Amino acid sequence: MYRPDHLTLNLSGQLLSLERAVVMGIINVTPDSFYSTSRIAGEQELRTRIDTLLREGASIADLGAYSSRPGAEEVSAQEEMRRLAPALRILRDEYPALPVSVDTFRADVARWAVQEYGVAMINDISGGALDPQMYPTIAELQVPYILMHMRGTPQTMGEQTDYQDLILDLIDYFIQRVGQLTELGVHDIVLDPGFGFSKTLEQNYELLARMSDLGTVLPQPLLVGISRKSMIYRLLGQTPEEALNGTSILHGFALERGAKILRVHDVAPAVEAIRLYEAMHPYERRDEALYYTQTNTGDH
């Protein structure tokens, strides 16, 4: 069973340990997020959401202003910044201890968010493919970068699901891009396999089942974002609002396969999943050591 080495992320001078998994709480300031309950309108709703994240144990807030749901409408950079600005101001001025990630694929938005509001991390769904200036910008800003796997754009990704071997293709994708980032001097890179992006429902489950294979080759920590996604609610004949139980179950499988950051709408259940999973660790390690000893001594 894969478990990556002890890792830390430098979030604006705060060292976040990933020795055990942590939770990233989603804050949506989009009017069209696929999960309607997560949409935030107004400053008081925003404060309530942030207070909930902190109370329930989120280690990072991930703020997004551009919906990446399939078929989402295009949003200009100016509109994206207009939506982000009030939330970033409140997070900077009223919640300075909470590290903030901004979910954007635009280098100009990333630079603005880091320089004007002290954002600690950039979460790029395109892995740099939608803005050639993203990698140099991240290298200049020296902030951690979440590198996600996606083909095409949010508008076209549903048509780009043809893989020779899903996991090998993802490994090749990450090796190439991590190499480019490392050559530019980017130090803290988190890998997001991109559940729901350029993958069929069946491919999402293949990816989850084989996710530990990524960790055998790639030393970077893995982020998993499956919260209330269609791979859950469509399979179960539900709506996103009904998909919390399925999300929690799959979080357990993701943790078992090496996830170090869970990006979620519901923080408390994810924190509980981590605590329950961690409670098994001493016993799993003992069983694995016993199996290794018996295998090597021929005592079966």
PDB file of C-alpha atoms in Angstrom:
ATOM      1  CA  MET A   1       0.000   0.000   0.000  1.00  0.00           C
ATOM      2  CA  TYR A   2       1.531   3.305  -1.090  1.00  0.00           C
ATOM      3  CA  ARG A   3       2.218   6.046   1.439  1.00  0.00           C
ATOM      4  CA  PRO A   4       4.401   8.971   0.333  1.00  0.00           C
ATOM      5  CA  ASP A   5       7.244  10.247   2.469  1.00  0.00           C
ATOM      6  CA  HIS A   6       6.747  13.058   4.921  1.00  0.00           C
ATOM      7  CA  LEU A   7       6.188  16.258   2.943  1.00  0.00           C
ATOM      8  CA  THR A   8       5.501  19.891   3.708  1.00  0.00           C
ATOM      9  CA  LEU A   9       4.108  22.800   1.730  1.00  0.00           C
ATOM     10  CA  ASN A  10       5.356  26.338   2.303  1.00  0.00           C
ATOM     11  CA  LEU A  11       2.159  28.397   2.387  1.00  0.00           C
ATOM     12  CA  SER A  12       3.217  32.038   2.733  1.00  0.00           C
ATOM     13  CA  GLY A  13       5.756  31.087   5.375  1.00  0.00           C
ATOM     14  CA  GLN A  14       3.526  28.576   7.145  1.00  0.00           C
ATOM     15  CA  LEU A  15       4.776  25.004   6.794  1.00  0.00           C
ATOM     16  CA  LEU A  16       1.851  22.649   6.289  1.00  0.00           C
ATOM     17  CA  SER A  17       2.751  19.067   7.076  1.00  0.00           C
ATOM     18  CA  LEU A  18       1.359  16.343   4.846  1.00  0.00           C
ATOM     19  CA  GLU A  19       2.547  13.520   7.058  1.00  0.00           C
ATOM     20  CA  ARG A  20      -1.148  12.910   7.527  1.00  0.00           C
ATOM     21  CA  ALA A  21      -3.797  13.940   5.038  1.00  0.00           C
ATOM     22  CA  VAL A  22      -5.410  17.372   5.277  1.00  0.00           C
ATOM     23  CA  VAL A  23      -8.645  18.922   4.042  1.00  0.00           C
ATOM     24  CA  MET A  24      -9.010  21.764   1.554  1.00  0.00           C
ATOM     25  CA  GLY A  25     -12.399  23.443   1.874  1.00  0.00           C
ATOM     26  CA  ILE A  26     -14.068  24.770  -1.277  1.00  0.00           C
ATOM     27  CA  ILE A  27     -15.369  28.340  -1.422  1.00  0.00           C
ATOM     28  CA  ASN A  28     -17.326  29.041  -4.623  1.00  0.00           C
ATOM     29  CA  VAL A  29     -18.056  32.615  -5.655  1.00  0.00           C
ATOM     30  CA  THR A  30     -19.503  31.427  -8.954  1.00  0.00           C
ATOM     31  CA  PRO A  31     -23.199  31.726  -9.851  1.00  0.00           C
ATOM     32  CA  ASP A  32     -23.181  28.398 -11.735  1.00  0.00           C
ATOM     33  CA  SER A  33     -21.267  25.821  -9.697  1.00  0.00           C
ATOM     34  CA  PHE A  34     -22.615  22.296 -10.288  1.00  0.00           C
ATOM     35  CA  TYR A  35     -23.401  21.953  -6.558  1.00  0.00           C
ATOM     36  CA  SER A  36     -25.886  24.745  -5.960  1.00  0.00           C
ATOM     37  CA  THR A  37     -25.606  24.671  -2.163  1.00  0.00           C
ATOM     38  CA  SER A  38     -21.920  25.629  -2.395  1.00  0.00           C
ATOM     39  CA  ARG A  39     -22.616  28.912  -4.204  1.00  0.00           C
ATOM     40  CA  ILE A  40     -21.954  31.955  -2.041  1.00  0.00           C
ATOM     41  CA  ALA A  41     -23.728  35.269  -2.505  1.00  0.00           C
ATOM     42  CA  GLY A  42     -22.768  38.186  -0.318  1.00  0.00           C
ATOM     43  CA  GLU A  43     -20.171  38.926   2.325  1.00  0.00           C
ATOM     44  CA  GLN A  44     -22.127  37.536   5.269  1.00  0.00           C
ATOM     45  CA  GLU A  45     -22.574  34.174   3.539  1.00  0.00           C
ATOM     46  CA  LEU A  46     -18.856  34.199   2.826  1.00  0.00           C
ATOM     47  CA  ARG A  47     -17.966  34.821   6.476  1.00  0.00           C
ATOM     48  CA  THR A  48     -20.324  32.048   7.535  1.00  0.00           C
ATOM     49  CA  ARG A  49     -18.672  29.676   5.068  1.00  0.00           C
ATOM     50  CA  ILE A  50     -15.151  30.561   6.238  1.00  0.00           C
ATOM     51  CA  ASP A  51     -16.156  30.182   9.887  1.00  0.00           C
ATOM     52  CA  THR A  52     -17.533  26.734   9.058  1.00  0.00           C
ATOM     53  CA  LEU A  53     -14.325  25.688   7.316  1.00  0.00           C
ATOM     54  CA  LEU A  54     -12.243  26.733  10.317  1.00  0.00           C
ATOM     55  CA  ARG A  55     -14.562  25.220  12.900  1.00  0.00           C
ATOM     56  CA  GLU A  56     -14.677  21.878  11.084  1.00  0.00           C
ATOM     57  CA  GLY A  57     -10.921  21.609  10.588  1.00  0.00           C
ATOM     58  CA  ALA A  58      -9.963  22.749   7.076  1.00  0.00           C
ATOM     59  CA  SER A  59      -6.250  23.381   6.599  1.00  0.00           C
ATOM     60  CA  ILE A  60      -6.636  25.353   3.344  1.00  0.00           C
ATOM     61  CA  ALA A  61      -9.433  27.310   1.650  1.00  0.00           C
ATOM     62  CA  ASP A  62      -9.717  26.943  -2.134  1.00  0.00           C
ATOM     63  CA  LEU A  63     -11.447  29.945  -3.677  1.00  0.00           C
ATOM     64  CA  GLY A  64     -12.872  29.708  -7.180  1.00  0.00           C
ATOM     65  CA  ALA A  65     -14.712  32.171  -9.408  1.00  0.00           C
ATOM     66  CA  TYR A  66     -14.835  30.204 -12.680  1.00  0.00           C
ATOM     67  CA  SER A  67     -17.022  27.128 -12.780  1.00  0.00           C
ATOM     68  CA  SER A  68     -15.238  24.157 -14.338  1.00  0.00           C
ATOM     69  CA  ARG A  69     -18.335  22.002 -14.652  1.00  0.00           C
ATOM     70  CA  PRO A  70     -18.807  20.390 -18.093  1.00  0.00           C
ATOM     71  CA  GLY A  71     -20.162  22.928 -20.535  1.00  0.00           C
ATOM     72  CA  ALA A  72     -19.541  25.891 -18.227  1.00  0.00           C
ATOM     73  CA  GLU A  73     -19.698  29.305 -19.846  1.00  0.00           C
ATOM     74  CA  GLU A  74     -16.557  31.305 -20.545  1.00  0.00           C
ATOM     75  CA  VAL A  75     -15.735  33.982 -17.955  1.00  0.00           C
ATOM     76  CA  SER A  76     -13.359  36.852 -18.707  1.00  0.00           C
ATOM     77  CA  ALA A  77     -10.287  37.487 -16.571  1.00  0.00           C
ATOM     78  CA  GLN A  78     -11.777  40.811 -15.495  1.00  0.00           C
ATOM     79  CA  GLU A  79     -14.999  39.151 -14.347  1.00  0.00           C
ATOM     80  CA  GLU A  80     -13.045  36.421 -12.566  1.00  0.00           C
ATOM     81  CA  MET A  81     -11.068  39.030 -10.612  1.00  0.00           C
ATOM     82  CA  ARG A  82     -14.199  41.047  -9.895  1.00  0.00           C
ATOM     83  CA  ARG A  83     -15.809  37.987  -8.314  1.00  0.00           C
ATOM     84  CA  LEU A  84     -12.677  37.048  -6.374  1.00  0.00           C
ATOM     85  CA  ALA A  85     -11.761  40.461  -4.974  1.00  0.00           C
ATOM     86  CA  PRO A  86     -14.342  40.832  -2.153  1.00  0.00           C
ATOM     87  CA  ALA A  87     -13.679  37.302  -0.888  1.00  0.00           C
ATOM     88  CA  LEU A  88      -9.911  37.720  -1.071  1.00  0.00           C
ATOM     89  CA  ARG A  89     -10.119  40.984   0.842  1.00  0.00           C
ATOM     90  CA  ILE A  90     -12.131  39.400   3.640  1.00  0.00           C
ATOM     91  CA  LEU A  91      -9.851  36.365   3.804  1.00  0.00           C
ATOM     92  CA  ARG A  92      -6.740  38.564   3.918  1.00  0.00           C
ATOM     93  CA  ASP A  93      -8.041  41.097   6.437  1.00  0.00           C
ATOM     94  CA  GLU A  94     -10.228  38.984   8.712  1.00  0.00           C
ATOM     95  CA  TYR A  95      -8.796  35.449   8.454  1.00  0.00           C
ATOM     96  CA  PRO A  96      -5.037  35.905   7.964  1.00  0.00           C
ATOM     97  CA  ALA A  97      -4.149  32.566   9.568  1.00  0.00           C
ATOM     98  CA  LEU A  98      -6.103  30.541   6.975  1.00  0.00           C
ATOM     99  CA  PRO A  99      -3.957  29.710   3.916  1.00  0.00           C
ATOM    100  CA  VAL A 100      -5.804  30.479   0.685  1.00  0.00           C
ATOM    101  CA  SER A 101      -5.555  28.759  -2.689  1.00  0.00           C
ATOM    102  CA  VAL A 102      -7.060  30.378  -5.769  1.00  0.00           C
ATOM    103  CA  ASP A 103      -8.544  28.095  -8.413  1.00  0.00           C
ATOM    104  CA  THR A 104      -7.557  29.712 -11.723  1.00  0.00           C
ATOM    105  CA  PHE A 105      -5.875  28.761 -14.982  1.00  0.00           C
ATOM    106  CA  ARG A 106      -4.873  32.353 -15.812  1.00  0.00           C
ATOM    107  CA  ALA A 107      -1.386  33.607 -15.016  1.00  0.00           C
ATOM    108  CA  ASP A 108      -2.528  37.234 -14.690  1.00  0.00           C
ATOM    109  CA  VAL A 109      -5.197  36.272 -12.166  1.00  0.00           C
ATOM    110  CA  ALA A 110      -2.688  34.151 -10.248  1.00  0.00           C
ATOM    111  CA  ARG A 111      -0.164  37.013 -10.097  1.00  0.00           C
ATOM    112  CA  TRP A 112      -2.804  39.518  -9.015  1.00  0.00           C
ATOM    113  CA  ALA A 113      -4.147  37.225  -6.286  1.00  0.00           C
ATOM    114  CA  VAL A 114      -0.704  36.495  -4.841  1.00  0.00           C
ATOM    115  CA  GLN A 115       0.693  40.016  -5.030  1.00  0.00           C
ATOM    116  CA  GLU A 116      -2.427  41.947  -4.016  1.00  0.00           C
ATOM    117  CA  TYR A 117      -3.960  39.568  -1.481  1.00  0.00           C
ATOM    118  CA  GLY A 118      -1.181  37.278  -0.299  1.00  0.00           C
ATOM    119  CA  VAL A 119      -2.699  34.088  -1.746  1.00  0.00           C
ATOM    120  CA  ALA A 120      -0.576  31.103  -0.710  1.00  0.00           C
ATOM    121  CA  MET A 121      -1.230  28.580  -3.513  1.00  0.00           C
ATOM    122  CA  ILE A 122      -2.510  28.368  -7.083  1.00  0.00           C
ATOM    123  CA  ASN A 123      -4.813  25.547  -8.195  1.00  0.00           C
ATOM    124  CA  ASP A 124      -4.729  25.214 -12.007  1.00  0.00           C
ATOM    125  CA  ILE A 125      -7.251  22.822 -13.545  1.00  0.00           C
ATOM    126  CA  SER A 126      -5.494  23.054 -16.912  1.00  0.00           C
ATOM    127  CA  GLY A 127      -2.019  22.078 -15.726  1.00  0.00           C
ATOM    128  CA  GLY A 128      -0.633  25.122 -17.531  1.00  0.00           C
ATOM    129  CA  ALA A 129      -2.188  24.212 -20.879  1.00  0.00           C
ATOM    130  CA  LEU A 130      -4.563  27.187 -21.100  1.00  0.00           C
ATOM    131  CA  ASP A 131      -2.001  29.901 -20.373  1.00  0.00           C
ATOM    132  CA  PRO A 132       1.647  29.520 -21.455  1.00  0.00           C
ATOM    133  CA  GLN A 133       2.670  32.154 -18.900  1.00  0.00           C
ATOM    134  CA  MET A 134       1.414  30.164 -15.914  1.00  0.00           C
ATOM    135  CA  TYR A 135       4.596  28.156 -15.272  1.00  0.00           C
ATOM    136  CA  PRO A 136       6.991  31.139 -15.451  1.00  0.00           C
ATOM    137  CA  THR A 137       4.598  33.124 -13.276  1.00  0.00           C
ATOM    138  CA  ILE A 138       4.449  30.419 -10.601  1.00  0.00           C
ATOM    139  CA  ALA A 139       8.242  30.176 -10.666  1.00  0.00           C
ATOM    140  CA  GLU A 140       8.526  33.922 -10.171  1.00  0.00           C
ATOM    141  CA  LEU A 141       5.915  34.035  -7.404  1.00  0.00           C
ATOM    142  CA  GLN A 142       7.365  30.951  -5.662  1.00  0.00           C
ATOM    143  CA  VAL A 143       4.036  29.648  -4.392  1.00  0.00           C
ATOM    144  CA  PRO A 144       2.920  26.006  -4.308  1.00  0.00           C
ATOM    145  CA  TYR A 145       1.172  24.881  -7.469  1.00  0.00           C
ATOM    146  CA  ILE A 146      -1.569  22.294  -7.902  1.00  0.00           C
ATOM    147  CA  LEU A 147      -1.003  20.617 -11.264  1.00  0.00           C
ATOM    148  CA  MET A 148      -4.185  18.929 -12.460  1.00  0.00           C
ATOM    149  CA  HIS A 149      -4.697  16.541 -15.346  1.00  0.00           C
ATOM    150  CA  MET A 150      -7.190  17.677 -17.945  1.00  0.00           C
ATOM    151  CA  ARG A 151      -7.465  17.549 -21.714  1.00  0.00           C
ATOM    152  CA  GLY A 152      -9.000  20.402 -23.655  1.00  0.00           C
ATOM    153  CA  THR A 153     -11.096  22.973 -21.817  1.00  0.00           C
ATOM    154  CA  PRO A 154     -14.108  22.743 -19.496  1.00  0.00           C
ATOM    155  CA  GLN A 155     -16.217  23.203 -22.624  1.00  0.00           C
ATOM    156  CA  THR A 156     -14.569  20.370 -24.628  1.00  0.00           C
ATOM    157  CA  MET A 157     -13.093  17.973 -22.071  1.00  0.00           C
ATOM    158  CA  GLY A 158     -16.008  15.545 -22.286  1.00  0.00           C
ATOM    159  CA  GLU A 159     -14.990  14.681 -25.848  1.00  0.00           C
ATOM    160  CA  GLN A 160     -11.359  13.867 -24.992  1.00  0.00           C
ATOM    161  CA  THR A 161     -11.484  10.583 -23.100  1.00  0.00           C
ATOM    162  CA  ASP A 162      -9.531   8.257 -25.405  1.00  0.00           C
ATOM    163  CA  TYR A 163      -6.485   6.798 -23.617  1.00  0.00           C
ATOM    164  CA  GLN A 164      -4.139   3.971 -24.527  1.00  0.00           C
ATOM    165  CA  ASP A 165      -3.615   3.294 -20.819  1.00  0.00           C
ATOM    166  CA  LEU A 166      -5.215   5.794 -18.452  1.00  0.00           C
ATOM    167  CA  ILE A 167      -2.652   5.570 -15.657  1.00  0.00           C
ATOM    168  CA  LEU A 168       0.410   5.445 -17.920  1.00  0.00           C
ATOM    169  CA  ASP A 169      -0.898   8.439 -19.841  1.00  0.00           C
ATOM    170  CA  LEU A 170      -1.365  10.359 -16.576  1.00  0.00           C
ATOM    171  CA  ILE A 171       2.127   9.412 -15.412  1.00  0.00           C
ATOM    172  CA  ASP A 172       3.624  10.637 -18.703  1.00  0.00           C
ATOM    173  CA  TYR A 173       1.605  13.855 -18.435  1.00  0.00           C
ATOM    174  CA  PHE A 174       2.794  14.562 -14.897  1.00  0.00           C
ATOM    175  CA  ILE A 175       6.441  13.615 -15.497  1.00  0.00           C
ATOM    176  CA  GLN A 176       6.675  16.005 -18.441  1.00  0.00           C
ATOM    177  CA  ARG A 177       5.047  18.934 -16.647  1.00  0.00           C
ATOM    178  CA  VAL A 178       6.757  18.406 -13.305  1.00  0.00           C
ATOM    179  CA  GLY A 179      10.037  18.434 -15.218  1.00  0.00           C
ATOM    180  CA  GLN A 180       9.179  21.760 -16.822  1.00  0.00           C
ATOM    181  CA  LEU A 181       8.170  23.292 -13.504  1.00  0.00           C
ATOM    182  CA  THR A 182      11.214  21.972 -11.689  1.00  0.00           C
ATOM    183  CA  GLU A 183      13.530  23.318 -14.373  1.00  0.00           C
ATOM    184  CA  LEU A 184      11.978  26.757 -13.838  1.00  0.00           C
ATOM    185  CA  GLY A 185      12.593  26.514 -10.096  1.00  0.00           C
ATOM    186  CA  VAL A 186       9.141  25.615  -8.754  1.00  0.00           C
ATOM    187  CA  HIS A 187       9.605  23.674  -5.520  1.00  0.00           C
ATOM    188  CA  ASP A 188       6.189  22.769  -4.090  1.00  0.00           C
ATOM    189  CA  ILE A 189       4.061  20.856  -6.601  1.00  0.00           C
ATOM    190  CA  VAL A 190       0.861  18.960  -5.786  1.00  0.00           C
ATOM    191  CA  LEU A 191      -0.639  16.539  -8.321  1.00  0.00           C
ATOM    192  CA  ASP A 192      -4.369  16.321  -8.943  1.00  0.00           C
ATOM    193  CA  PRO A 193      -5.398  13.359 -11.174  1.00  0.00           C
ATOM    194  CA  GLY A 194      -8.462  15.320 -12.282  1.00  0.00           C
ATOM    195  CA  PHE A 195     -11.463  13.182 -11.388  1.00  0.00           C
ATOM    196  CA  GLY A 196     -14.330  14.189 -13.647  1.00  0.00           C
ATOM    197  CA  PHE A 197     -12.104  16.004 -16.122  1.00  0.00           C
ATOM    198  CA  SER A 198     -11.624  14.378 -19.546  1.00  0.00           C
ATOM    199  CA  LYS A 199     -12.663  11.028 -18.097  1.00  0.00           C
ATOM    200  CA  THR A 200     -15.748   8.872 -18.448  1.00  0.00           C
ATOM    201  CA  LEU A 201     -17.596   7.621 -15.398  1.00  0.00           C
ATOM    202  CA  GLU A 202     -15.878   4.239 -15.746  1.00  0.00           C
ATOM    203  CA  GLN A 203     -12.457   5.853 -16.162  1.00  0.00           C
ATOM    204  CA  ASN A 204     -12.947   7.780 -12.931  1.00  0.00           C
ATOM    205  CA  TYR A 205     -13.330   4.502 -11.042  1.00  0.00           C
ATOM    206  CA  GLU A 206     -10.393   2.947 -12.861  1.00  0.00           C
ATOM    207  CA  LEU A 207      -8.344   5.959 -11.825  1.00  0.00           C
ATOM    208  CA  LEU A 208      -9.403   5.663  -8.202  1.00  0.00           C
ATOM    209  CA  ALA A 209      -8.742   1.919  -8.140  1.00  0.00           C
ATOM    210  CA  ARG A 210      -5.260   2.344  -9.632  1.00  0.00           C
ATOM    211  CA  MET A 211      -4.337   5.664  -8.065  1.00  0.00           C
ATOM    212  CA  SER A 212      -1.597   4.182  -5.898  1.00  0.00           C
ATOM    213  CA  ASP A 213       0.268   3.386  -9.140  1.00  0.00           C
ATOM    214  CA  LEU A 214       0.831   7.119  -9.540  1.00  0.00           C
ATOM    215  CA  GLY A 215       2.621   7.223  -6.207  1.00  0.00           C
ATOM    216  CA  THR A 216       5.018   4.456  -7.119  1.00  0.00           C
ATOM    217  CA  VAL A 217       6.493   6.724  -9.807  1.00  0.00           C
ATOM    218  CA  LEU A 218       5.676  10.281  -8.716  1.00  0.00           C
ATOM    219  CA  PRO A 219       6.958  11.573  -5.357  1.00  0.00           C
ATOM    220  CA  GLN A 220       4.713  14.649  -5.259  1.00  0.00           C
ATOM    221  CA  PRO A 221       1.684  14.615  -2.919  1.00  0.00           C
ATOM    222  CA  LEU A 222      -1.690  13.762  -4.424  1.00  0.00           C
ATOM    223  CA  LEU A 223      -4.803  15.902  -4.144  1.00  0.00           C
ATOM    224  CA  VAL A 224      -8.163  14.253  -4.738  1.00  0.00           C
ATOM    225  CA  GLY A 225     -11.260  16.232  -5.673  1.00  0.00           C
ATOM    226  CA  ILE A 226     -14.273  13.936  -5.891  1.00  0.00           C
ATOM    227  CA  SER A 227     -16.660  15.786  -3.612  1.00  0.00           C
ATOM    228  CA  ARG A 228     -20.280  15.313  -4.752  1.00  0.00           C
ATOM    229  CA  LYS A 229     -19.155  14.831  -8.371  1.00  0.00           C
ATOM    230  CA  SER A 230     -21.116  13.147 -11.139  1.00  0.00           C
ATOM    231  CA  MET A 231     -19.057   9.952 -10.829  1.00  0.00           C
ATOM    232  CA  ILE A 232     -20.964   9.493  -7.576  1.00  0.00           C
ATOM    233  CA  TYR A 233     -24.412  10.931  -8.093  1.00  0.00           C
ATOM    234  CA  ARG A 234     -24.933   9.663 -11.648  1.00  0.00           C
ATOM    235  CA  LEU A 235     -23.879   6.150 -10.722  1.00  0.00           C
ATOM    236  CA  LEU A 236     -26.286   6.166  -7.778  1.00  0.00           C
ATOM    237  CA  GLY A 237     -29.123   7.949  -9.572  1.00  0.00           C
ATOM    238  CA  GLN A 238     -28.908  10.954  -7.251  1.00  0.00           C
ATOM    239  CA  THR A 239     -28.363  14.692  -7.288  1.00  0.00           C
ATOM    240  CA  PRO A 240     -25.204  16.422  -6.041  1.00  0.00           C
ATOM    241  CA  GLU A 241     -27.136  17.363  -2.899  1.00  0.00           C
ATOM    242  CA  GLU A 242     -27.619  13.654  -2.118  1.00  0.00           C
ATOM    243  CA  ALA A 243     -24.029  12.568  -2.779  1.00  0.00           C
ATOM    244  CA  LEU A 244     -22.349  13.181   0.590  1.00  0.00           C
ATOM    245  CA  ASN A 245     -22.448   9.542   1.721  1.00  0.00           C
ATOM    246  CA  GLY A 246     -20.908   8.354  -1.547  1.00  0.00           C
ATOM    247  CA  THR A 247     -18.283  11.067  -1.281  1.00  0.00           C
ATOM    248  CA  SER A 248     -17.266   9.946   2.202  1.00  0.00           C
ATOM    249  CA  ILE A 249     -16.983   6.314   1.119  1.00  0.00           C
ATOM    250  CA  LEU A 250     -14.759   7.192  -1.837  1.00  0.00           C
ATOM    251  CA  HIS A 251     -12.637   9.443   0.369  1.00  0.00           C
ATOM    252  CA  GLY A 252     -11.713   6.349   2.360  1.00  0.00           C
ATOM    253  CA  PHE A 253     -10.569   4.569  -0.795  1.00  0.00           C
ATOM    254  CA  ALA A 254      -8.630   7.667  -1.903  1.00  0.00           C
ATOM    255  CA  LEU A 255      -6.803   7.894   1.425  1.00  0.00           C
ATOM    256  CA  GLU A 256      -5.930   4.215   1.203  1.00  0.00           C
ATOM    257  CA  ARG A 257      -4.390   4.862  -2.220  1.00  0.00           C
ATOM    258  CA  GLY A 258      -2.204   7.774  -1.161  1.00  0.00           C
ATOM    259  CA  ALA A 259      -4.317  10.958  -1.177  1.00  0.00           C
ATOM    260  CA  LYS A 260      -2.752  13.656   0.993  1.00  0.00           C
ATOM    261  CA  ILE A 261      -5.202  16.497   0.337  1.00  0.00           C
ATOM    262  CA  LEU A 262      -8.966  16.058   0.087  1.00  0.00           C
ATOM    263  CA  ARG A 263     -10.636  18.981  -1.711  1.00  0.00           C
ATOM    264  CA  VAL A 264     -14.200  19.023  -0.418  1.00  0.00           C
ATOM    265  CA  HIS A 265     -17.461  20.878  -0.002  1.00  0.00           C
ATOM    266  CA  ASP A 266     -18.118  19.221   3.384  1.00  0.00           C
ATOM    267  CA  VAL A 267     -15.154  19.587   5.717  1.00  0.00           C
ATOM    268  CA  ALA A 268     -16.300  17.781   8.858  1.00  0.00           C
ATOM    269  CA  PRO A 269     -17.059  14.416   7.160  1.00  0.00           C
ATOM    270  CA  ALA A 270     -13.705  14.543   5.353  1.00  0.00           C
ATOM    271  CA  VAL A 271     -11.852  15.269   8.601  1.00  0.00           C
ATOM    272  CA  GLU A 272     -13.665  12.312  10.173  1.00  0.00           C
ATOM    273  CA  ALA A 273     -12.679  10.076   7.251  1.00  0.00           C
ATOM    274  CA  ILE A 274      -9.031  10.998   7.795  1.00  0.00           C
ATOM    275  CA  ARG A 275      -9.235  10.354  11.545  1.00  0.00           C
ATOM    276  CA  LEU A 276     -10.842   6.956  11.034  1.00  0.00           C
ATOM    277  CA  TYR A 277      -8.338   5.999   8.347  1.00  0.00           C
ATOM    278  CA  GLU A 278      -5.403   7.119  10.496  1.00  0.00           C
ATOM    279  CA  ALA A 279      -6.679   4.982  13.374  1.00  0.00           C
ATOM    280  CA  MET A 280      -5.959   1.865  11.289  1.00  0.00           C
ATOM    281  CA  HIS A 281      -2.370   2.766  10.432  1.00  0.00           C
ATOM    282  CA  PRO A 282      -0.502   1.096  13.317  1.00  0.00           C
ATOM    283  CA  TYR A 283      -2.285  -2.185  12.679  1.00  0.00           C
ATOM    284  CA  GLU A 284      -1.897  -2.054   8.881  1.00  0.00           C
ATOM    285  CA  ARG A 285       1.836  -1.477   9.200  1.00  0.00           C
ATOM    286  CA  ARG A 286       2.211  -4.364  11.615  1.00  0.00           C
ATOM    287  CA  ASP A 287       0.306  -6.681   9.258  1.00  0.00           C
ATOM    288  CA  GLU A 288       2.396  -5.564   6.287  1.00  0.00           C
ATOM    289  CA  ALA A 289       5.647  -6.142   8.219  1.00  0.00           C
ATOM    290  CA  LEU A 290       4.489  -9.601   9.280  1.00  0.00           C
ATOM    291  CA  TYR A 291       3.577 -10.490   5.681  1.00  0.00           C
ATOM    292  CA  TYR A 292       6.948  -9.246   4.451  1.00  0.00           C
ATOM    293  CA  THR A 293       8.806 -11.322   7.047  1.00  0.00           C
ATOM    294  CA  GLN A 294       6.826 -14.480   6.317  1.00  0.00           C
ATOM    295  CA  THR A 295       7.268 -14.032   2.556  1.00  0.00           C
ATOM    296  CA  ASN A 296      11.026 -13.666   2.826  1.00  0.00           C
ATOM    297  CA  THR A 297      11.483 -16.597   5.216  1.00  0.00           C
ATOM    298  CA  GLY A 298       9.298 -18.918   3.164  1.00  0.00           C
ATOM    299  CA  ASP A 299       6.928 -19.304   6.128  1.00  0.00           C
ATOM    300  CA  HIS A 300       3.560 -19.162   4.399  1.00  0.00           C
TER     301      HIS A 300
END
